[in-house]
Amino acid sequence: MPSPVTFPPDLPPHIVDDAVRAALVEDLGLAGDLTSQATLPPAATAAAAIISRERGIVAGLRLAAAAFRLIGDGIKFEPLVADGTTIKPGDVVARVSGPARLVLSAERTALNFLTHLCGIATLTAAFVEAIAGTGAKITDTRKTLPGLRALEKYAVRCGGGSNHRFGLGDAVLIKDNHIAVAGGVTQVLAAAKANLGHLVAVEIEVDTLDQFEEALAAGAKIVLLDNMDVALLKRAVAINAGRAVLEASGGVKLDRVRAIAETGVDYISTSQITAAAPPLDLGLDIEIRT
Amino acid sequence: MPSPVTFPPDLPPHIVDDAVRAALVEDLGLAGDLTSQATLPPAATAAAAIISRERGIVAGLRLAAAAFRLIGDGIKFEPLVADGTTIKPGDVVARVSGPARLVLSAERTALNFLTHLCGIATLTAAFVEAIAGTGAKITDTRKTLPGLRALEKYAVRCGGGSNHRFGLGDAVLIKDNHIAVAGGVTQVLAAAKANLGHLVAVEIEVDTLDQFEEALAAGAKIVLLDNMDVALLKRAVAINAGRAVLEASGGVKLDRVRAIAETGVDYISTSQITAAAPPLDLGLDIEIRT
Amino acid sequence: MPSPVTFPPDLPPHIVDDAVRAALVEDLGLAGDLTSQATLPPAATAAAAIISRERGIVAGLRLAAAAFRLIGDGIKFEPLVADGTTIKPGDVVARVSGPARLVLSAERTALNFLTHLCGIATLTAAFVEAIAGTGAKITDTRKTLPGLRALEKYAVRCGGGSNHRFGLGDAVLIKDNHIAVAGGVTQVLAAAKANLGHLVAVEIEVDTLDQFEEALAAGAKIVLLDNMDVALLKRAVAINAGRAVLEASGGVKLDRVRAIAETGVDYISTSQITAAAPPLDLGLDIEIRT
Amino acid sequence: MPSPVTFPPDLPPHIVDDAVRAALVEDLGLAGDLTSQATLPPAATAAAAIISRERGIVAGLRLAAAAFRLIGDGIKFEPLVADGTTIKPGDVVARVSGPARLVLSAERTALNFLTHLCGIATLTAAFVEAIAGTGAKITDTRKTLPGLRALEKYAVRCGGGSNHRFGLGDAVLIKDNHIAVAGGVTQVLAAAKANLGHLVAVEIEVDTLDQFEEALAAGAKIVLLDNMDVALLKRAVAINAGRAVLEASGGVKLDRVRAIAETGVDYISTSQITAAAPPLDLGLDIEIRT
Amino acid sequence: MPSPVTFPPDLPPHIVDDAVRAALVEDLGLAGDLTSQATLPPAATAAAAIISRERGIVAGLRLAAAAFRLIGDGIKFEPLVADGTTIKPGDVVARVSGPARLVLSAERTALNFLTHLCGIATLTAAFVEAIAGTGAKITDTRKTLPGLRALEKYAVRCGGGSNHRFGLGDAVLIKDNHIAVAGGVTQVLAAAKANLGHLVAVEIEVDTLDQFEEALAAGAKIVLLDNMDVALLKRAVAINAGRAVLEASGGVKLDRVRAIAETGVDYISTSQITAAAPPLDLGLDIEIRT
Amino acid sequence: MPSPVTFPPDLPPHIVDDAVRAALVEDLGLAGDLTSQATLPPAATAAAAIISRERGIVAGLRLAAAAFRLIGDGIKFEPLVADGTTIKPGDVVARVSGPARLVLSAERTALNFLTHLCGIATLTAAFVEAIAGTGAKITDTRKTLPGLRALEKYAVRCGGGSNHRFGLGDAVLIKDNHIAVAGGVTQVLAAAKANLGHLVAVEIEVDTLDQFEEALAAGAKIVLLDNMDVALLKRAVAINAGRAVLEASGGVKLDRVRAIAETGVDYISTSQITAAAPPLDLGLDIEIRT
C-alpha cells in the first residue's frame, strides 16, 4: 500500500467569521475608524500588498480575508500563497484593493490574526524540523490563549504539528491529582473505563517507571511520560515494547527536542509553540490610487 | 502641591466575566470535564495554591477568581497579593479550595489568563525599569491578540506602562497613508480638525524632521516620531521645545529603550510588551481532602 | 481489586443556565406572562408539587430548578429525588413555593425540559434493563434535537446508557461514504491515522464480514457493525476474538435488543432513545396560599 | 363569496438561520468534522439525494437548505417538493451536491431538523385526516421542546394543523389556578378585562358545565373544555349555541379524536403532535464524484 | 360584583437585566470609566439621591436599580416610590450609596433609562387624565424606538395607558394595503379567519363608514377607525351599537383627545406617547463620604 | 491653503446590521408577521415610496435599506437622496419594491429608525442654523437612548453637529463630583495627567470663573463652562484668550443658543438634540402589483 495522503489543515468557516467579526467590533468600537473618516475622502481607493519581513510559515490567510470582507463592501482580497507555505523576507502573501477607508480600517485586525498564527506555525515548524527523520511528532497542549484555541491549534497543524485534545470535553487526560484522589493508577484507569463511553480516548500521565508499568498492566493505551529525562524516556520506550502510544512532555525546548525524539517516543508535546510563539513580522504596504 | 496619587489599574467587571465565561465554554465544550467526571468522586474536595515559578509582576487575579466562581458553586478563592505586585519563585499568589471536580475543571482557564497577563505585566515592567529616572513612559499599541485587548492593556498598566488608544474609535493616529491621500501633513491636520469633535485626541506620525516641523507649524499637539534613531530623536526634542507631546516608536527593544528615553521623548511605544511577551510560569499545586 | 465506582452523571452548569434562560425568553416574549399579570395579585403566593403520573426515571431536575431560579427572585425549589432515580405514579419529585406569578410563569418551561429528559432516561433504562446480565452497553447517536444534544446525552446517562461521541469534533466515525472516497477500508484507516492526533478515538463502520476482517487487519480498535443480523453479529464476535471494541447498530428496537446483546458485542447504539422517546407525564399541582 | 384562500405556512427567515447556525456550532465544536478532514480529499465532490423511507408530510426543507448553505461555500441544494407535500417511501425530497467534506459535515444537522419536523407534520396530518369532514380543527399547545417552538409550530401548520398561542406573551389562557386565586370564573374574567389591552385574545379553561355557563355569562369568547368526555362536550356545544369558540383538550389521542370532533367543538388541542411525534425516517444517499 | 382590581404594571426580569447590561457595555467600552479611574481613589464612597426636577410619573426604577447592581459589587440602591407614582419637583425617587467610582460610572445609564421611561409615563398620564370620566382608554402603537419596545410599553402602563400589540407576531392589524391586495374588507377578513389560529386577535382598520359597515357585517370584533373626525366617529359609534371594540387613531394630540373620547370609542391610540415623549428631568445629586 | 474638506458622516456597517437585525427580531417575535401571512398571497408584490410629510434633514437611509435587506430575499431598495440632505413635504427619499409580505413586514422597523434619526438630524440642523456665522459648533452629550448611541450620534453629524465623547471609555470629562473628591481643580487635573495615557482627551467642567482660572492655570486644554449666563460666558472667553477650547453647556434651548454662540465659545452642547428630538414624519406609500 502506498503511504497515505496527508491533507492540508482545514479550518471550519464558522470559527473564522465569528472570530473576525468580534475582533473588528473590538477595534472599531461605537465610532468606527475615526482617523480614516476624518482624513480620507470616501471615494479614495487603495491597493496594498501584505508582505513578510521574516522567514516563516503562513497560517491564517482566511482570517485576513474575512477581516477585509466583513469590514464592508468593495474590497478584493487575493491570497498568493496557501497556508502552510514557507515564506521568506519580501514575499507577498496577499494583495488587497478597494476603498481606502475600509482597507485601512481592517488592516490591523487582519495583521493581528496573521502575525500571531504565522508565528505559531513558524515555531511549530522549527520543532518539527528539529526532529525530522525520527518517528516522533510534535503536538500542542491546552495552554492556549482564551478565545483563540481553535485558531491556534489550526496554526499548529499549518506548521506540521499534530493536535492534542481541543478541550476538557473531547478526550481524557488523567493527571497526578486524578490518580491521587482515585487511589492509584490501576484504580483511576478502572474508574475511567467504567464511567466513559467507547469513543473517548484516555491518556494517563505518569511520573515514574513504576507508575508506567502499572499503567501498562492496567491496559493503558496512551501514556504521557511527564518530565522524564532522556535516559528514563529510553527505558520507558523499551519497557513499552510498542504496547501504548507514548507522549513525552515537560519543559520541552527547541534545543533538546531532538534528543527526546530520538528516544523513540511517539509524540512530544510542548506549550512553547502556542503560548510562547513570537509573532511573525508581516506588514501591509499601500500604494494609493485616485 | 504634593505629587498626585497614581491609582492602581482598574478593570471593568463586565470585561472580566464575559471573557472568562467564553473561555470556560471554549474549554468545556458540550460534555464538560470528562476526566474529572470519570475519575473524581462528586464529594471529593481539594485545596490548592497558585504558585509562581518565576520572578515577575502579577496581573489578572480577578480573571482567575472569575474562572473559579463561574465554573459552578462552592469554590473559595482567596488572592494573597494584589495585581501589580512583584513576585518571586515560590510565592503563593492565591489559594483555592472547594469541590475537586470544579477546581480541576477551572484550573487551565484560570492559568491561561493569569500566565499570559502576568507575562505582559512582567515584560512591561522590565521596559519601565530600564528607563527609570528618565521622564519617559512606556506605552502599548494596537498589536494585541484578537478578543484580549482590554485585558492586555490592563496588564500593561499593571506593569507600570501607559495605554495608547484602545481602538480605532477612541482617538486618531494619522499615519503615512493618511498623509499621502490627504495631500500632506498640513492638509491632513486641517482635515482632522474639520471633521472631528473636540474630545478626540489627534496624534500624527512623522518620518522626517521636515515633516515634524510642518506638523508643529500646523498645530500638532501629539507627534509620533517613527523609526528615528537616537540622534534624530534628540534633534526632534530640541526642535519641539516642549510644544507637542512626543512619542518614539519603531523597533523598540529592551536593550536600546533607555537610549531612546534619554533623548527626552515623552512616550516610547512598543508592540513587544503585548504581542511578544512570553507567559509567566505559574502553576496550581493541589493537596487533596476527602 | 474491587469493582470501580460508577459515578452519577454530571451536567456542566453553563449548559444548564444558558439553555433555561433561552427557553424562558422563548416562552415569555416581550410582554411576559400576560395571564398571570392580569389575573394574579402581585402578592399572591403558591406552593406546588411536581408529581409523576407514570413510572419512569428522573432526569433534568437541575433544569427545572434553574427555570424557577431564573424567572425572578423569591422561589424556593426543593428536589426530593436525585436524577437517575426510578419513580412511580404519584411520586413527588420536587416542591416549589414562592410568588404565584413566578411559579406559574416558569411551570411550562420547567416541565418541558423535565418531561422530555425523563422520557429519554426512561426509555434508555428500558433498553438497559432489557440487556441486563449481558456484557453489552446501550449507547446513543448524534440523532438528537438541535440545541438539546448535551441535555439529551445527559438524560441517556441518567437512564444508565453510555454516550457515543458528542459531535463531529470530538471523535471520528468513518462511514461507507468515507470508505468509498478514500478507496477502501485499509486506505481510509491509514488516512485517518496520518491526519489525526493521538487523542482522537477512531471508529469504523463495516457492512460485511469481509470489511470487518480488513478493518481488523488494518488495526481498527473500534468497529461499528452496521445492520447485521444476529447470526452475522455472532460470527463477527468470534472473528474479533477480543481485538476491537464492537458496536452493533441499525434498526435496534426494544424487542430485539437482548438478542443483539447476547451475541457478545460491547455496545449497542440506537437513535430510538433520543429522537423517539415519548415524554414522561409529569405535572405541577398547586395549592394556593394568600 | 368564494371560499377564502388558505395560504401555505410561512417561516420567518431569521428563525431559520439562527436555529441552523446554532445547530451547526453544536455539532462541529472547535475542531470541525474530524472524520471528513482526515479521510476525504479537499477536492472530492459528492452528489446526494435526500430520500424518504416512510410515508409522511414534508416540513422543514428550508432548514435543510440553510444547513447546507451555512456550512460553507459551494453546495447546491435543490428542493424537489414543497413543505406540506405528502411523500411516500422512495421519494426524493431534495438533491444536494458540492464539496464532499461539506455535504457530509452538514448531513446530520440537516436531517435532525428534517426528520423531527416531518415527524410532527406527519402526525398532525394524521389527526387532521381523522377528523376530516367535521368542522373541527387540530391545534397545538406550549408543550414543545425548548428552543424549537417556532419550528415545531410551523411543522404543525405544514401538517394542516392550527397554532395555539406561541408563548405566555401573546395571548391569555386562564387555567384552574388563576381562577382559584382570583376567586372564581366571573372575577377572573373581569380581572383579565381590566388589566389587558384590546389586542389580547383571552381563553378560559373550564372543568365543568357549571363553570362553562358562568364563563359564557361573563362574556367569555373562547373556552377550553378540559378533560370532558364526549357526552359532556356535546352538552357544552348545545349550551354554547355558537356564542364562544370552543376548544376540547386533555388526553386527546388519535383513536378518539374523531368522536371528539363530532361533538361540534371548534378546536381540539393535543400535545401529542409536538412532544410525542416520532421522527420521520429520511436519509441522505450519496453518489461520489471525482 | 365589586369592580375588578387593576394591578400595577409588571416588567419581566429578563428584559430588565439584558437591556441594562447592553447599555452599560455601550457606555463603558473597552476601557471603562476613564474619568473615575483617573480621578477618584478606589476606596472613595458616595451617597446620592435621584431627584426629580419636574412633575411627572415614575417608571423604570428597576432599570436604574439594575444599572447600579450590574456595574459591580457594593452599591446599595433603595427606591423610595413605586413605578406609577406621581412625583413633583424636589421629590427623591431613590437613594444610592457605595463605591464612588461605581456610582458615577452607572449614573448616566440609570438616568438615561429613567428619564426616558418617566417621560413616556408622564405624557401617557396627561392623555389619560385628559379623557378621565369618559369610557375610553389610551393605547400605544408600534412606533417605538428599536430595542426599547418592551420597556416603552411598560412605561405606557405606568402612566395608566393600555398596550396595543407588542409586535407583528402576537396579534393581527389589517390595514389598507392588506385590504387592497386581498380584494376587499369581506375577503380579507375571511382570509384572516381561514389562516389564523383561534388565539390571535384580529383588528381591521377602516377609513370610511362604508368600510366599517362591511367589516361589521363580516363579523369584525375589533375595528380601527382611521383618521376620522369627531362627527364621523360619533356616527360609527352609533352604527356599531356595541358590536365591535372601536379604536380611534390618526393624528391624536393632547388638545383634541377628549373630544375624541367623548364620541364613545373604546380606545384611542397615539404614537405621541412613545415616539414623541420628552424625557422627564431627573438628576443624581451626590454627597461624598470618606 | 484652501479650507479643508468636510466629509459626509460615515456609519460603520457592523453597527447598522446588528441594530437592524435586533429590531426585526423584536418586532417579528416567534410567529413573524401574522397579518401578512394571513392576508397576502405569497406571490403578491408591492412597490412603494418612502415620503416625507415634513421639512427636515435625512439621516439613517442605510438602516432602512438594511431592514428591507435583512427581512428576507427579493426586495430592491433604492435611496433617492443622501443622508444629510434637506427634504420638504412630499419628497420621496427612497423607493422599495419586492414581495408584498416582506415589504410590509419590514416597513415599521425601517420607519422607526428613519423617523427617529431624521428627527435628531432635523433638530440638530435647527440649532446649527441658529448659530450660523458665529464660530461655534453644536455638539451632543451622553444623554442618548440605551442601545442607540452610535446611531443617534451619527444623526447629529448628519444635521451638521459635532460629536462629544461616545462613552466613558474614550475621553475624560471631569465634573463637580470628581473635583470634590480629588480635593480641587488643580489636584484633579494633576491626578488625571498622572493616571491617563497621552491619547485621552481631558475636559474639565467648571461652575465659576474662579474655578475656570484655576483650571487654565493648571493647564486645562478643554473646559466646559456649566450653566453660565451670557455675561459670564463672555468674561470667560475674554479670560481664556484662546488658550483652551471652550464648551458652553446647561439648559441650552433653541431660542437662546445664538446668544450663547455669540459669546465666542467654541462648542455648545445640548441634550435636546438627542433625547428630546421629536420624530420626523415620514411614511411608506404603497402601490400594489399583481
PDB file of N, CA and C in Angstrom, chain E residues 107-147:
ATOM      1  N   GLU E 107     -24.237  56.121  36.734  1.00  0.00           N
ATOM      2  CA  GLU E 107     -25.205  57.224  36.827  1.00  0.00           C
ATOM      3  C   GLU E 107     -25.921  57.507  35.495  1.00  0.00           C
ATOM      4  N   ARG E 108     -25.172  57.710  34.444  1.00  0.00           N
ATOM      5  CA  ARG E 108     -25.782  58.138  33.190  1.00  0.00           C
ATOM      6  C   ARG E 108     -26.682  57.041  32.608  1.00  0.00           C
ATOM      7  N   THR E 109     -26.219  55.780  32.679  1.00  0.00           N
ATOM      8  CA  THR E 109     -27.045  54.681  32.172  1.00  0.00           C
ATOM      9  C   THR E 109     -28.363  54.611  32.933  1.00  0.00           C
ATOM     10  N   ALA E 110     -28.289  54.713  34.253  1.00  0.00           N
ATOM     11  CA  ALA E 110     -29.514  54.675  35.058  1.00  0.00           C
ATOM     12  C   ALA E 110     -30.449  55.820  34.676  1.00  0.00           C
ATOM     13  N   LEU E 111     -29.882  57.003  34.546  1.00  0.00           N
ATOM     14  CA  LEU E 111     -30.724  58.166  34.242  1.00  0.00           C
ATOM     15  C   LEU E 111     -31.259  58.128  32.812  1.00  0.00           C
ATOM     16  N   ASN E 112     -30.473  57.620  31.883  1.00  0.00           N
ATOM     17  CA  ASN E 112     -30.983  57.562  30.509  1.00  0.00           C
ATOM     18  C   ASN E 112     -32.226  56.681  30.419  1.00  0.00           C
ATOM     19  N   PHE E 113     -32.227  55.552  31.124  1.00  0.00           N
ATOM     20  CA  PHE E 113     -33.444  54.741  31.154  1.00  0.00           C
ATOM     21  C   PHE E 113     -34.576  55.485  31.868  1.00  0.00           C
ATOM     22  N   LEU E 114     -34.228  56.041  33.016  1.00  0.00           N
ATOM     23  CA  LEU E 114     -35.254  56.597  33.888  1.00  0.00           C
ATOM     24  C   LEU E 114     -35.920  57.833  33.276  1.00  0.00           C
ATOM     25  N   THR E 115     -35.142  58.731  32.746  1.00  0.00           N
ATOM     26  CA  THR E 115     -35.731  59.964  32.208  1.00  0.00           C
ATOM     27  C   THR E 115     -36.594  59.664  30.983  1.00  0.00           C
ATOM     28  N   HIS E 116     -36.163  58.686  30.193  1.00  0.00           N
ATOM     29  CA  HIS E 116     -36.946  58.331  29.004  1.00  0.00           C
ATOM     30  C   HIS E 116     -38.265  57.675  29.409  1.00  0.00           C
ATOM     31  N   LEU E 117     -38.207  56.720  30.305  1.00  0.00           N
ATOM     32  CA  LEU E 117     -39.423  55.992  30.670  1.00  0.00           C
ATOM     33  C   LEU E 117     -40.367  56.851  31.513  1.00  0.00           C
ATOM     34  N   CYS E 118     -39.811  57.671  32.385  1.00  0.00           N
ATOM     35  CA  CYS E 118     -40.669  58.592  33.134  1.00  0.00           C
ATOM     36  C   CYS E 118     -41.331  59.586  32.177  1.00  0.00           C
ATOM     37  N   GLY E 119     -40.594  59.998  31.166  1.00  0.00           N
ATOM     38  CA  GLY E 119     -41.169  60.906  30.172  1.00  0.00           C
ATOM     39  C   GLY E 119     -42.367  60.291  29.479  1.00  0.00           C
ATOM     40  N   ILE E 120     -42.245  59.039  29.114  1.00  0.00           N
ATOM     41  CA  ILE E 120     -43.359  58.343  28.458  1.00  0.00           C
ATOM     42  C   ILE E 120     -44.539  58.179  29.411  1.00  0.00           C
ATOM     43  N   ALA E 121     -44.239  57.772  30.635  1.00  0.00           N
ATOM     44  CA  ALA E 121     -45.328  57.588  31.609  1.00  0.00           C
ATOM     45  C   ALA E 121     -46.033  58.908  31.878  1.00  0.00           C
ATOM     46  N   THR E 122     -45.254  59.974  31.941  1.00  0.00           N
ATOM     47  CA  THR E 122     -45.825  61.290  32.254  1.00  0.00           C
ATOM     48  C   THR E 122     -46.731  61.786  31.128  1.00  0.00           C
ATOM     49  N   LEU E 123     -46.278  61.632  29.898  1.00  0.00           N
ATOM     50  CA  LEU E 123     -47.114  62.086  28.783  1.00  0.00           C
ATOM     51  C   LEU E 123     -48.349  61.189  28.641  1.00  0.00           C
ATOM     52  N   THR E 124     -48.162  59.898  28.849  1.00  0.00           N
ATOM     53  CA  THR E 124     -49.315  58.996  28.812  1.00  0.00           C
ATOM     54  C   THR E 124     -50.352  59.420  29.844  1.00  0.00           C
ATOM     55  N   ALA E 125     -49.868  59.726  31.044  1.00  0.00           N
ATOM     56  CA  ALA E 125     -50.785  60.125  32.112  1.00  0.00           C
ATOM     57  C   ALA E 125     -51.538  61.400  31.761  1.00  0.00           C
ATOM     58  N   ALA E 126     -50.873  62.280  31.035  1.00  0.00           N
ATOM     59  CA  ALA E 126     -51.551  63.512  30.624  1.00  0.00           C
ATOM     60  C   ALA E 126     -52.703  63.192  29.671  1.00  0.00           C
ATOM     61  N   PHE E 127     -52.478  62.274  28.763  1.00  0.00           N
ATOM     62  CA  PHE E 127     -53.554  61.845  27.861  1.00  0.00           C
ATOM     63  C   PHE E 127     -54.668  61.154  28.658  1.00  0.00           C
ATOM     64  N   VAL E 128     -54.280  60.298  29.579  1.00  0.00           N
ATOM     65  CA  VAL E 128     -55.260  59.558  30.372  1.00  0.00           C
ATOM     66  C   VAL E 128     -56.120  60.522  31.191  1.00  0.00           C
ATOM     67  N   GLU E 129     -55.456  61.506  31.785  1.00  0.00           N
ATOM     68  CA  GLU E 129     -56.172  62.487  32.594  1.00  0.00           C
ATOM     69  C   GLU E 129     -57.124  63.321  31.741  1.00  0.00           C
ATOM     70  N   ALA E 130     -56.664  63.586  30.518  1.00  0.00           N
ATOM     71  CA  ALA E 130     -57.479  64.427  29.636  1.00  0.00           C
ATOM     72  C   ALA E 130     -58.810  63.778  29.287  1.00  0.00           C
ATOM     73  N   ILE E 131     -58.875  62.463  29.375  1.00  0.00           N
ATOM     74  CA  ILE E 131     -60.118  61.787  28.993  1.00  0.00           C
ATOM     75  C   ILE E 131     -60.796  61.153  30.205  1.00  0.00           C
ATOM     76  N   ALA E 132     -60.390  61.578  31.379  1.00  0.00           N
ATOM     77  CA  ALA E 132     -60.941  60.989  32.607  1.00  0.00           C
ATOM     78  C   ALA E 132     -62.457  61.119  32.623  1.00  0.00           C
ATOM     79  N   GLY E 133     -63.105  60.072  33.017  1.00  0.00           N
ATOM     80  CA  GLY E 133     -64.546  60.117  33.126  1.00  0.00           C
ATOM     81  C   GLY E 133     -65.270  59.636  31.881  1.00  0.00           C
ATOM     82  N   THR E 134     -64.598  59.670  30.755  1.00  0.00           N
ATOM     83  CA  THR E 134     -65.171  59.033  29.558  1.00  0.00           C
ATOM     84  C   THR E 134     -64.871  57.541  29.708  1.00  0.00           C
ATOM     85  N   GLY E 135     -65.449  56.729  28.879  1.00  0.00           N
ATOM     86  CA  GLY E 135     -65.183  55.290  28.974  1.00  0.00           C
ATOM     87  C   GLY E 135     -63.972  54.869  28.175  1.00  0.00           C
ATOM     88  N   ALA E 136     -63.296  55.800  27.538  1.00  0.00           N
ATOM     89  CA  ALA E 136     -62.213  55.434  26.616  1.00  0.00           C
ATOM     90  C   ALA E 136     -60.899  55.187  27.351  1.00  0.00           C
ATOM     91  N   LYS E 137     -60.039  54.466  26.683  1.00  0.00           N
ATOM     92  CA  LYS E 137     -58.701  54.211  27.190  1.00  0.00           C
ATOM     93  C   LYS E 137     -57.661  54.665  26.166  1.00  0.00           C
ATOM     94  N   ILE E 138     -56.504  55.095  26.667  1.00  0.00           N
ATOM     95  CA  ILE E 138     -55.384  55.470  25.797  1.00  0.00           C
ATOM     96  C   ILE E 138     -54.540  54.218  25.537  1.00  0.00           C
ATOM     97  N   THR E 139     -54.176  54.026  24.290  1.00  0.00           N
ATOM     98  CA  THR E 139     -53.322  52.878  23.966  1.00  0.00           C
ATOM     99  C   THR E 139     -52.183  53.300  23.049  1.00  0.00           C
ATOM    100  N   ASP E 140     -51.127  52.503  23.034  1.00  0.00           N
ATOM    101  CA  ASP E 140     -49.931  52.872  22.283  1.00  0.00           C
ATOM    102  C   ASP E 140     -49.925  52.244  20.892  1.00  0.00           C
ATOM    103  N   THR E 141     -48.780  52.298  20.222  1.00  0.00           N
ATOM    104  CA  THR E 141     -48.645  51.768  18.860  1.00  0.00           C
ATOM    105  C   THR E 141     -47.329  51.000  18.767  1.00  0.00           C
ATOM    106  N   ARG E 142     -46.959  50.603  17.541  1.00  0.00           N
ATOM    107  CA  ARG E 142     -45.642  50.000  17.314  1.00  0.00           C
ATOM    108  C   ARG E 142     -44.602  51.048  16.931  1.00  0.00           C
ATOM    109  N   LYS E 143     -44.958  52.321  17.038  1.00  0.00           N
ATOM    110  CA  LYS E 143     -43.986  53.382  16.764  1.00  0.00           C
ATOM    111  C   LYS E 143     -43.144  53.604  18.018  1.00  0.00           C
ATOM    112  N   THR E 144     -42.267  52.660  18.267  1.00  0.00           N
ATOM    113  CA  THR E 144     -41.389  52.710  19.427  1.00  0.00           C
ATOM    114  C   THR E 144     -39.948  52.721  18.937  1.00  0.00           C
ATOM    115  N   LEU E 145     -39.022  52.985  19.841  1.00  0.00           N
ATOM    116  CA  LEU E 145     -37.625  53.039  19.411  1.00  0.00           C
ATOM    117  C   LEU E 145     -37.030  51.632  19.394  1.00  0.00           C
ATOM    118  N   PRO E 146     -36.277  51.317  18.336  1.00  0.00           N
ATOM    119  CA  PRO E 146     -35.732  49.966  18.177  1.00  0.00           C
ATOM    120  C   PRO E 146     -34.969  49.493  19.413  1.00  0.00           C
ATOM    121  N   GLY E 147     -35.345  48.341  19.905  1.00  0.00           N
ATOM    122  CA  GLY E 147     -34.681  47.762  21.058  1.00  0.00           C
ATOM    123  C   GLY E 147     -35.338  48.103  22.388  1.00  0.00           C
TER     124      GLY E 147
END
